[in-house]
Structures are given as C-alpha cells and as structure tokens.
C-alpha cells in the first residue's frame, strides 16, 4: 500500500486562523501528515506550535529558507508545502520551495504582483512541480455539479453573471490598530495593491471562471475606501465583459453590515439559469424557460455519481467550508500521489485551482486597480 504523503507548513502558528483551517482540511481525508514547519517569524511560536502538533523538534525551522534547504536534502523530504502567510511573502516562500523541488499549495492571492505570479508559474513548469492555490469555494459539491450542468448546455449560452461576496468585518471604525490579526490586510506594505478585491474579490473571479470557463475580455472597476481612506479598498463594484459576449457585475465588500460571509452566484443563459449561495451550500436553484424553477439538493438522485463519490457525508447532511476545502486538497494530494508513483497525469487529475488560476487572479486584481485609478474606466483584460 502506498503510504501517506507528508507536508510542511509555512505560517499558520497555533494562534493563526487560516492555518488551522488548512490543517483541518488536510486531515479530513487522512492522506497527508504534517511533519515539519516554520509556523512563525518568532521561533518560540514555531516551537510551541510544533509541540502542540506533536512534530519532531528537529523538523521545526527558524525560517522558511532553512526549512526548504534542509527538507530538500532529506531522503524523506516533504511532498508538498502549504503556505499560509500574509500576501507579501507568498512569492519569496513559494519560489524557494519550487527551487528546492517541492510541490506547493499557496493561500490566495498568489502574489502581490502579476509579474511575480507569472514567474512562479514558469518556475513550477520548469521544475515539473504541482502548484495549487487555495480557492476553497471551488470544492463545494453543488458548485461542481453546477459546472457540469453548464458544460452540458442545460442553461444554454451564458448571457449574464451576477455575483457578490459580502462581509462586514471592516465596518467597525476605526479599524487600524484595533485588530492585529487582520490589520495587515489593509496595509499596502503587506497586502499589496488591494485589500477587498485581493482578499475576497478573487474568490468571485475564481468561482465564475471555474463554473463557466469564460474569459474576461474587459472590466470597469470602482474600488472604494470607506473606512480608511489612506489605506486599501474595502468595497468594490466591477462590471465585466466576457469573451463570448456575455456581461456581468461583481460586488465585493468588507463593510456590508448584516453579511458575515455571503457568497452568491447567479449564471443566466439563453435556456435557463443556475443560482447558488454559500450560506445554503447544499442547494442549487435551477430555472428553465417554460418550466417552474426547482431547488435541487445535494442528496438528489439527479446529481451525478462521480460528484457523490467525493462526498464526505451523505447528501442529506449539510456540507461545510472545511469539507469543500478538503476536496480541493484531496484532488491536489491525489495528483501528487499519482505523479509520485510515476503515472502520467491527465487533465482530469488537475481538477483543483492551479498556479494558472492564481495568475489570472492576480491579473484580475491589477486590472481592477488600473481601472479604478483611471476613474472607473474600461480596461482590456
């Protein structure tokens, strides 16, 4: 029997929010074991986290450089690294591990510039390594089923897309200096050129791309700074033109009071429409011309078996965020395992958000910033 893969983590100390989520997602399928890490810039925090996670102290490292170099020399080196640090360090950390011959899973956004993202893509290709990006929502079962329905032409040619990702955590003013865990997100030195669009807007872009396969032709973005005018965006309105002639509108916000974590997607075609909400993730609303709309559940007999085969719990149970994230990791880990066995990877094996998707996310961020800085003007994608 092929043994479990091993992985390491950069960032994600015991006080981290997203690092813990990554570990839970990986653990859900039990196909990879955490064996090393550099969990914090403060080595004491790394040691404390490693002790809590029962990791051999010899494989707890003072920094990511040491971790990459030492792991690459080991006969039992890790199969992949999970990078869960703030945006500004993604490029340097991922680059180091790719140069060390180690596969990468990286938090989004991939980098803080498109140029950096392109460099990582080329480096991953050059070194024949797998590179995934943590676009978690693409793992939800009913979104994956919606993708199949759209591929089959069930709603016809797509005409319009309406999508929004809303949260309220920045609405409490003043924000700067009041929440150390999240304050970095609106700091350009750490977050890059964007906060709201880079943090949650890229999820909208990735889900729409995942569902439809459409490419953005041009966009028109207005990025607002309601809470901290001297920092980064906390709200954005984005008009989209797609390559098939369809149009769309995205609203992404961190100041929308009453919305803890609202991701809603509507895809409208010539024959019907599909709507999905992350807060009601088990269901798709499907409407077709001259038919009453239906709400299809995750437990429905109509859902394809190959979708159901990935279920962690039976269809009648609510599917959650960690399960969706676990599915992304499961696809990534399965691809690494197959490659490690010397088997040829097919396109269906790469059914997780890749470095190419990360590059498109960075292009989306930069084009939004460009459009907004030009006074809410149309820019080519």
Coordinates of N, CA and C in Angstrom, one line a residue, residues 43 60-72 96-97:
X43 N 10.6 32.2 16.5 CA 10.9 30.8 16.6 C 10.2 30.1 17.8
X60 N 11.5 21.5 13.1 CA 10.9 22.8 13.3 C 12.0 23.8 13.0
X61 N 11.7 24.7 12.1 CA 12.8 25.6 11.5 C 12.6 27.0 11.8
X62 N 13.7 27.7 11.9 CA 13.7 29.2 12.3 C 13.1 30.0 11.2
X63 N 13.2 29.6 9.9 CA 12.6 30.4 8.8 C 12.4 29.5 7.6
X64 N 11.7 30.0 6.7 CA 11.3 29.2 5.5 C 12.5 28.8 4.7
X65 N 13.5 29.6 4.6 CA 14.7 29.3 3.8 C 15.4 28.0 4.4
X66 N 15.6 28.0 5.7 CA 16.2 26.9 6.4 C 15.3 25.6 6.1
X67 N 14.0 25.8 6.2 CA 13.1 24.7 6.1 C 13.2 24.1 4.6
X68 N 13.2 24.9 3.6 CA 13.3 24.4 2.3 C 14.6 23.7 2.0
X69 N 15.7 24.3 2.4 CA 17.0 23.8 2.2 C 17.2 22.5 2.9
X70 N 16.8 22.4 4.2 CA 17.0 21.2 5.0 C 16.1 20.0 4.5
X71 N 14.9 20.4 4.2 CA 13.9 19.4 3.7 C 14.3 18.8 2.4
X72 N 14.9 19.6 1.5 CA 15.2 19.2 0.2 C 16.4 18.2 0.2
X96 N 11.2 29.8 -3.2 CA 12.2 29.0 -2.5 C 11.9 27.5 -2.5
X97 N 10.7 27.1 -2.3 CA 10.3 25.7 -2.3 C 10.3 25.1 -3.7

